[in-house]
Coordinates of C-alpha atoms in Angstrom, one line a residue:
M1 CA -189.7 -104.5 87.4
Q2 CA -187.7 -101.6 88.6
S3 CA -184.6 -104.2 88.2
F4 CA -185.6 -105.0 84.9
F5 CA -185.6 -101.6 83.8
L6 CA -181.8 -101.3 85.4
Q7 CA -180.6 -104.4 84.1
E8 CA -182.0 -103.0 80.5
S9 CA -180.2 -99.2 80.8
N10 CA -177.2 -101.3 81.7
F11 CA -177.4 -103.3 78.9
G12 CA -177.9 -100.8 76.4
N13 CA -174.7 -98.6 78.0
T14 CA -173.1 -101.8 77.5
V15 CA -173.9 -102.0 73.5
S16 CA -173.4 -98.8 72.9
Q17 CA -169.9 -98.6 74.9
T18 CA -168.2 -102.0 72.8
A19 CA -169.9 -100.7 69.4
T20 CA -167.8 -97.4 69.8
R21 CA -165.0 -98.9 71.5
I22 CA -164.9 -101.7 67.6
M23 CA -165.3 -98.6 65.9
N24 CA -162.4 -96.9 67.1
E25 CA -160.2 -100.2 66.8
L26 CA -161.5 -100.9 63.3
T27 CA -160.8 -96.9 62.1
P28 CA -159.2 -94.9 64.7
E29 CA -157.8 -92.5 62.4
L30 CA -161.5 -91.2 61.7
P31 CA -163.2 -88.5 63.7
H32 CA -166.5 -89.9 64.7
S33 CA -167.3 -87.2 66.7
D34 CA -167.4 -84.8 64.2
F35 CA -167.3 -84.3 60.4
I36 CA -168.8 -88.4 59.3
T37 CA -171.5 -87.7 62.0
D38 CA -172.6 -84.3 60.8
M39 CA -172.5 -85.8 57.3
A40 CA -174.1 -88.9 58.4
F41 CA -177.0 -86.2 60.4
I42 CA -177.4 -83.9 57.3
M43 CA -177.7 -87.0 54.2
I44 CA -180.8 -88.9 57.0
V45 CA -182.3 -85.9 58.2
G46 CA -182.2 -84.1 54.9
A47 CA -183.7 -87.1 53.2
I48 CA -186.4 -87.7 55.5
V49 CA -187.2 -84.1 55.7
T50 CA -187.2 -83.4 51.8
L51 CA -189.1 -86.3 51.0
A52 CA -192.0 -85.3 53.2
F53 CA -191.8 -81.5 51.5
F54 CA -191.9 -83.2 48.7
K55 CA -195.0 -85.7 49.9
I56 CA -196.7 -82.2 50.6
N57 CA -195.7 -80.5 47.1
Q58 CA -193.9 -77.9 48.8
P59 CA -190.2 -76.8 47.2
I60 CA -187.4 -78.8 48.2
I61 CA -185.0 -76.0 49.1
I62 CA -187.8 -74.9 51.8
G63 CA -187.4 -78.8 52.9
Y64 CA -183.4 -78.3 53.3
L65 CA -183.4 -75.2 54.9
F66 CA -186.0 -76.9 57.8
A67 CA -184.1 -80.0 57.9
G68 CA -181.0 -77.6 58.9
M69 CA -182.9 -75.9 61.3
L70 CA -183.4 -79.3 62.6
L71 CA -180.2 -79.6 63.6
G72 CA -179.0 -76.4 64.3
P73 CA -179.7 -74.1 67.8
I74 CA -182.9 -73.9 67.2
S75 CA -183.9 -77.4 67.7
P76 CA -184.3 -79.1 71.3
L77 CA -185.1 -82.4 69.4
W78 CA -181.8 -84.1 70.0
T79 CA -181.5 -83.2 73.7
L80 CA -184.5 -84.8 74.4
I81 CA -183.8 -87.7 72.3
F82 CA -180.7 -88.3 74.1
Q83 CA -182.3 -87.6 77.4
E84 CA -184.6 -90.8 76.7
F85 CA -182.3 -92.8 75.3
G86 CA -179.6 -91.9 77.9
V87 CA -176.7 -90.9 75.3
S88 CA -173.9 -88.6 76.6
W89 CA -173.7 -86.0 73.5
T90 CA -171.9 -82.4 73.4
L91 CA -173.6 -80.2 71.5
S92 CA -171.3 -77.3 69.5
E93 CA -170.9 -74.0 70.7
G94 CA -174.2 -72.5 69.8
G95 CA -176.2 -75.7 70.5
S96 CA -175.9 -77.1 67.4
I97 CA -175.8 -80.8 66.9
L98 CA -173.1 -80.6 64.6
G99 CA -169.9 -80.2 65.5
D100 CA -167.5 -79.5 62.5
L101 CA -169.0 -76.3 61.4
T102 CA -165.8 -75.3 59.3
T103 CA -165.3 -78.3 57.1
L104 CA -169.2 -78.1 56.1
H105 CA -168.1 -73.9 55.1
I106 CA -166.2 -75.6 52.7
F107 CA -168.4 -78.1 51.3
A108 CA -171.0 -75.3 51.4
D109 CA -168.7 -73.1 49.2
I110 CA -168.4 -76.5 46.7
G111 CA -172.0 -76.2 46.7
V112 CA -172.3 -72.9 45.2
I113 CA -169.0 -73.3 43.0
L114 CA -171.0 -76.2 41.4
L115 CA -174.4 -74.9 41.1
L116 CA -173.2 -71.7 39.2
F117 CA -171.2 -74.2 36.7
V118 CA -174.1 -76.4 36.3
I119 CA -176.4 -73.1 35.5
G120 CA -173.3 -71.6 33.3
I121 CA -173.4 -75.1 30.9
E122 CA -177.6 -74.2 30.2
F123 CA -176.1 -70.9 29.1
P124 CA -173.9 -70.5 26.3
Y125 CA -172.5 -67.0 24.9
A126 CA -175.0 -66.0 22.1
K127 CA -177.6 -65.8 25.1
I128 CA -175.5 -63.9 27.2
R129 CA -174.6 -61.4 24.8
R130 CA -178.4 -60.8 24.2
I131 CA -178.7 -59.3 27.6
G132 CA -175.7 -58.1 28.5
G133 CA -176.7 -54.3 28.6
V134 CA -180.2 -54.9 30.2
A135 CA -178.7 -57.2 32.8
I136 CA -176.7 -54.1 33.5
G137 CA -179.0 -51.3 34.0
A138 CA -182.1 -52.8 35.3
G139 CA -179.8 -55.1 38.0
S140 CA -177.8 -51.6 39.1
I141 CA -181.3 -49.9 39.6
G142 CA -182.7 -52.4 41.4
L143 CA -179.8 -52.7 43.7
F144 CA -179.1 -49.4 44.5
S145 CA -182.8 -48.7 45.1
A146 CA -183.0 -51.3 47.7
L147 CA -179.9 -49.8 49.0
G148 CA -180.6 -46.3 49.3
A149 CA -184.3 -47.4 51.2
V150 CA -182.7 -49.6 53.5
F151 CA -180.2 -47.4 54.8
Y152 CA -182.3 -44.7 55.3
V153 CA -184.9 -46.7 57.7
A154 CA -181.7 -48.7 59.4
S155 CA -180.6 -45.0 60.4
A156 CA -184.2 -43.7 61.3
L157 CA -184.5 -47.0 63.4
G158 CA -181.5 -45.3 65.8
L159 CA -178.6 -47.8 63.7
S160 CA -175.7 -46.1 63.8
F161 CA -173.9 -45.0 60.3
M162 CA -171.6 -48.2 59.4
D163 CA -174.3 -50.5 61.1
S164 CA -177.0 -48.8 58.6
L165 CA -174.7 -49.0 55.7
F166 CA -173.0 -52.6 56.0
I167 CA -176.8 -53.9 56.7
A168 CA -178.4 -51.9 53.6
A169 CA -175.2 -53.2 51.4
A170 CA -176.1 -56.8 52.8
L171 CA -179.6 -56.7 51.7
S172 CA -179.5 -55.0 48.1
I173 CA -177.9 -58.0 47.0
S174 CA -180.3 -61.0 46.3
S175 CA -179.2 -64.7 47.1
T176 CA -178.0 -66.4 43.9
A177 CA -178.0 -69.6 45.1
V178 CA -181.3 -69.8 46.6
I179 CA -183.4 -68.4 43.4
V180 CA -181.6 -70.5 40.8
K181 CA -182.3 -73.2 43.0
M182 CA -185.8 -72.3 42.8
L183 CA -185.8 -72.0 39.3
E184 CA -184.3 -75.3 38.6
D185 CA -187.1 -76.8 41.4
M186 CA -189.7 -75.2 39.2
G187 CA -188.6 -76.2 36.1
R188 CA -188.0 -72.4 34.6
I189 CA -184.0 -72.4 34.1
E190 CA -184.3 -72.1 30.5
N191 CA -187.2 -69.5 30.1
K192 CA -186.6 -66.3 28.7
S193 CA -187.1 -64.3 32.0
S194 CA -184.4 -67.0 33.9
L195 CA -181.4 -65.8 31.8
M196 CA -182.3 -62.4 32.7
I197 CA -182.6 -63.1 36.7
L198 CA -179.1 -64.7 36.1
G199 CA -177.7 -62.3 34.3
I200 CA -178.7 -60.0 36.6
L201 CA -177.5 -61.9 39.4
I202 CA -174.0 -62.2 37.9
V203 CA -173.9 -58.1 37.8
E204 CA -174.9 -58.1 41.5
D205 CA -172.2 -60.6 42.1
V206 CA -169.7 -57.9 40.6
I207 CA -171.5 -55.0 42.4
A208 CA -171.3 -57.3 45.8
V209 CA -167.2 -57.9 45.2
I210 CA -166.8 -53.6 44.8
L211 CA -169.3 -52.9 47.7
I212 CA -166.9 -55.1 49.7
S213 CA -163.8 -53.5 49.2
T214 CA -165.4 -50.0 49.5
L215 CA -166.8 -50.8 52.7
Q216 CA -163.6 -52.1 54.2
S217 CA -161.5 -49.3 53.4
V218 CA -164.3 -46.9 54.6
G219 CA -164.5 -49.0 57.4
L220 CA -161.0 -49.2 58.0
A221 CA -159.9 -45.8 56.9
G222 CA -162.7 -43.8 57.0
T223 CA -162.1 -42.8 53.2
I224 CA -163.0 -44.8 49.9
S225 CA -160.5 -46.0 48.0
V226 CA -160.6 -44.9 44.5
E227 CA -157.8 -46.9 42.9
G228 CA -159.5 -49.9 44.5
L229 CA -162.6 -50.0 42.9
I230 CA -160.9 -49.0 39.7
V231 CA -158.5 -52.0 40.1
V232 CA -161.6 -54.3 40.8
V233 CA -163.7 -53.5 38.1
V234 CA -160.8 -53.3 35.1
V235 CA -159.9 -57.2 36.8
G236 CA -163.4 -58.2 36.6
V237 CA -164.0 -56.6 32.7
G238 CA -160.7 -58.2 31.6
L239 CA -161.6 -61.8 33.2
I240 CA -165.0 -61.6 31.4
V241 CA -163.2 -60.5 28.0
G242 CA -160.8 -62.7 28.3
T243 CA -163.4 -65.6 29.0
F244 CA -165.2 -64.5 26.0
T245 CA -162.4 -64.1 23.3
I246 CA -159.4 -66.3 24.2
G247 CA -160.8 -68.9 26.6
M248 CA -163.7 -69.4 23.8
R249 CA -161.1 -70.2 20.9
I250 CA -158.9 -72.7 23.4
I251 CA -161.4 -74.1 26.3
P252 CA -164.6 -75.8 24.0
S253 CA -161.9 -77.4 21.7
L254 CA -159.8 -79.1 24.5
I255 CA -163.1 -80.4 26.0
D256 CA -164.1 -82.1 22.8
R257 CA -160.8 -83.5 22.5
V258 CA -161.1 -85.4 26.1
A259 CA -164.6 -86.0 25.3
S260 CA -163.4 -87.9 22.2
T261 CA -161.8 -90.4 24.3
E262 CA -165.2 -91.8 25.0
H263 CA -164.2 -92.3 28.8
R264 CA -166.5 -90.6 31.2
E265 CA -164.7 -90.3 34.5
I266 CA -161.4 -88.4 32.8
L267 CA -164.2 -85.9 30.8
L268 CA -165.9 -85.6 34.8
L269 CA -162.3 -85.1 35.9
S270 CA -161.5 -82.5 33.2
V271 CA -164.7 -80.2 33.2
L272 CA -164.3 -80.1 37.1
G273 CA -160.5 -79.4 36.8
L274 CA -162.0 -76.2 34.5
C275 CA -164.9 -75.2 37.0
F276 CA -162.6 -75.1 40.1
G277 CA -159.7 -73.7 38.0
Y278 CA -161.9 -70.9 37.3
A279 CA -163.2 -70.2 40.8
L280 CA -159.6 -70.0 42.0
L281 CA -158.6 -67.8 39.4
A282 CA -161.4 -65.6 39.8
N283 CA -160.8 -65.7 43.8
M284 CA -157.1 -65.0 43.1
V285 CA -158.1 -61.8 41.2
G286 CA -160.8 -60.5 43.8
L287 CA -163.6 -61.3 42.2
S288 CA -166.6 -63.8 43.6
V289 CA -165.7 -67.9 43.1
A290 CA -169.5 -68.0 41.7
I291 CA -168.0 -65.5 38.9
G292 CA -165.7 -68.2 38.3
A293 CA -167.2 -71.0 38.3
F294 CA -170.0 -69.7 35.9
L295 CA -167.7 -68.7 33.5
A296 CA -166.2 -72.0 33.7
G297 CA -169.8 -73.1 32.9
V298 CA -170.5 -70.8 30.1
L299 CA -167.2 -72.6 28.4
V300 CA -168.6 -75.7 28.6
A301 CA -171.5 -74.6 27.3
E302 CA -170.1 -73.8 23.7
S303 CA -168.2 -77.2 23.4
K304 CA -170.0 -80.0 21.5
S305 CA -170.3 -82.1 24.5
A306 CA -171.6 -79.8 26.5
N307 CA -174.9 -82.3 27.5
V308 CA -172.7 -85.2 28.4
S309 CA -170.8 -82.8 30.7
K310 CA -173.8 -81.7 32.9
I311 CA -175.3 -85.3 32.7
L312 CA -172.1 -86.4 34.5
T313 CA -171.3 -83.1 37.2
R314 CA -175.2 -83.0 38.0
P315 CA -175.9 -85.3 40.3
I316 CA -172.0 -84.0 42.5
K317 CA -173.5 -80.2 42.2
D318 CA -177.1 -81.7 43.6
M319 CA -175.2 -83.3 46.9
F320 CA -172.9 -80.5 47.7
V321 CA -176.2 -78.5 47.2
A322 CA -178.1 -79.9 49.4
I323 CA -175.2 -79.8 52.0
F324 CA -175.2 -75.9 51.8
F325 CA -178.8 -75.2 52.2
I326 CA -178.8 -77.7 54.7
S327 CA -176.0 -76.2 56.8
T328 CA -177.1 -72.8 55.5
G329 CA -179.9 -73.5 58.0
A330 CA -178.3 -75.3 60.7
L331 CA -175.6 -72.8 60.8
M332 CA -178.0 -69.6 62.1
D333 CA -178.9 -69.2 65.7
M334 CA -182.6 -68.0 65.4
S335 CA -183.0 -67.7 69.2
Q336 CA -182.0 -64.0 68.3
L337 CA -185.0 -63.5 66.5
G338 CA -186.8 -62.3 69.7
D339 CA -184.6 -59.8 70.0
Y340 CA -184.7 -58.0 66.8
I341 CA -188.3 -58.8 65.8
W342 CA -189.4 -55.6 65.2
L343 CA -186.2 -54.5 63.4
I344 CA -186.0 -57.2 61.1
A345 CA -189.8 -57.2 60.4
A346 CA -189.1 -53.3 59.1
L347 CA -185.6 -54.6 57.2
I348 CA -187.0 -57.1 55.1
G349 CA -190.3 -55.4 54.3
V350 CA -188.5 -52.6 52.7
A351 CA -185.5 -54.6 51.2
T352 CA -187.9 -57.1 49.8
F353 CA -190.7 -53.8 48.2
M354 CA -187.9 -51.5 47.1
K355 CA -185.9 -54.5 45.5
F356 CA -188.8 -55.5 43.4
G357 CA -190.3 -52.3 42.7
G358 CA -186.6 -50.9 41.6
S359 CA -186.7 -54.1 39.2
I360 CA -189.4 -53.2 37.9
V361 CA -188.7 -49.9 37.0
G362 CA -185.4 -50.7 35.9
N363 CA -186.3 -53.8 33.1
L364 CA -189.5 -51.4 32.4
L365 CA -186.6 -48.7 31.4
F366 CA -184.8 -51.2 29.7
K367 CA -187.9 -51.9 27.3
Q368 CA -188.8 -55.7 28.8
S369 CA -192.3 -57.0 28.6
R370 CA -194.7 -56.8 31.7
S371 CA -194.8 -60.6 32.2
S372 CA -191.2 -60.8 32.3
S373 CA -190.5 -57.9 34.6
I374 CA -193.1 -59.2 36.9
R375 CA -190.9 -63.0 36.8
V376 CA -187.9 -61.4 37.1
S377 CA -188.9 -58.8 39.8
T378 CA -190.5 -61.2 42.1
A379 CA -187.6 -63.6 41.9
L380 CA -185.0 -61.3 43.1
A381 CA -187.1 -59.6 45.6
A382 CA -187.0 -61.8 48.7
P383 CA -184.0 -64.1 49.0
R384 CA -180.5 -63.0 50.8
G385 CA -178.2 -65.3 51.4
E386 CA -174.4 -66.0 51.1
F387 CA -173.2 -62.4 49.8
S388 CA -175.2 -60.5 52.4
I389 CA -173.6 -63.1 55.3
V390 CA -170.0 -62.3 53.7
I391 CA -170.7 -58.2 53.7
V392 CA -171.6 -58.5 57.2
K393 CA -168.9 -60.7 58.4
A394 CA -166.5 -58.5 56.5
G395 CA -167.8 -55.5 58.2
V396 CA -167.8 -57.4 61.9
E397 CA -164.5 -58.6 61.8
I398 CA -162.4 -55.2 60.9
G399 CA -164.6 -53.5 63.7
A400 CA -166.6 -51.4 61.7
A401 CA -170.0 -52.9 62.4
S402 CA -171.6 -54.4 65.2
A403 CA -171.3 -57.6 65.8
F404 CA -175.2 -58.0 66.6
L405 CA -175.8 -58.0 62.6
F406 CA -174.3 -61.1 62.1
P407 CA -177.1 -63.2 63.6
L408 CA -179.3 -60.7 62.4
I409 CA -178.4 -61.2 58.7
G410 CA -178.2 -64.8 59.3
V411 CA -182.2 -64.6 60.7
I412 CA -182.9 -62.7 57.8
S413 CA -181.4 -64.7 54.9
I414 CA -183.5 -67.5 56.9
I415 CA -186.9 -66.1 56.6
T416 CA -186.4 -64.7 52.8
S417 CA -185.2 -67.8 51.9
F418 CA -188.4 -69.4 53.3
M419 CA -190.5 -66.7 51.4
T420 CA -188.9 -66.8 48.1
P421 CA -191.1 -69.8 46.3
F422 CA -194.2 -68.4 47.6
V423 CA -193.2 -64.9 45.9
M424 CA -192.4 -66.4 43.1
K425 CA -195.6 -68.2 42.8
A426 CA -197.5 -64.8 43.5
G427 CA -195.6 -63.3 40.5
D428 CA -196.5 -66.4 38.2
K429 CA -200.2 -66.0 39.2
V430 CA -200.1 -62.1 38.3
V431 CA -198.6 -63.0 34.8
S432 CA -201.0 -66.1 34.3
T433 CA -204.0 -64.1 35.3
K434 CA -202.8 -60.6 33.0
E435 CA -202.3 -62.9 30.3
V436 CA -205.9 -64.3 30.5
E437 CA -207.3 -60.8 30.7
N438 CA -205.0 -59.9 27.4
A439 CA -206.2 -62.9 25.6

């Protein structure tokens, strides 16, 4: 009996070695152990997990994040499977099954760019103009309320001045990618309150860029560079004004000319060229690529071919957005959770409560309805993500912030992303109850 199992094991090893040799001979240039393998794991595990979450009526975004966690350092699943079948596999640094993390970061960035581009197509200039002033005022109140409260609590809990400053800035910025994806999944992307949410998110992205520049100058030189702040603000305003003046007169008509060829592949390449070109332009002048992608989408929205462009780009966007959320789950080392559990709980509680409260106050001060204020505030309250990670990473890289803040903000990003759909649904229930009471 023992010899039978030994023969079976030898047979399995022989088949595995033969398959590997054939693959290497057929396509020796392909990195089988890195990017292609990572994509296979992401797509297969992502499909299985998101289908399971769909069947139990849970948000798809949570399925993405959970799939990422299964692929990341927290999961011993793959080690057990490989040991069971006698497969030799080298895990990446940190214990993740995914190997080519640098390329996954790039794909994640593409996901954010395409997500904001497609959302921009939903909002032509006329809609944005209606909420501009309110978004700036309400968004600023919510952001700086959270920043001040988190800084005070972090200092009280024993963090250094610079650590408290960086973590406060990081936790004051809501995650555009998480919120927009949730609004899409809930079918609320075209609601009036969603337009206000998107406007505030764009304002926050601009403020985030200014915060990064300010914190870096404080960390390196110990002083705030007023000239640097003025340059960032002027460049940002110039890009937005130029888009809504010169860009509006030129780009939409060019897109319609391309669409008149009735060749969808050419139209797809043209609008994607505009998307990434604008993202590159925004990045070159020191702004967020998300802002550039959104502005490109707004320009497409002004064309007569906006609906066709949205239909063509949506499948590509969906694929890269899935990679973004799954890789976010996989790249965060949740094993750090136990070391900072009380600090994490306190920071999440204060940041969520103050962002909600500040947003409520800001919206009501600018004469928004109670139902709209609640929906906007519950959407912005919880999720922290891409900019939060970028802010902390910038501090750690220049030595201004402690290294432990990076896994800390990663864990907070994952937890708050999981919280988001439930907080948003709670807000919807409160609004529905109030509407029934007032009927």
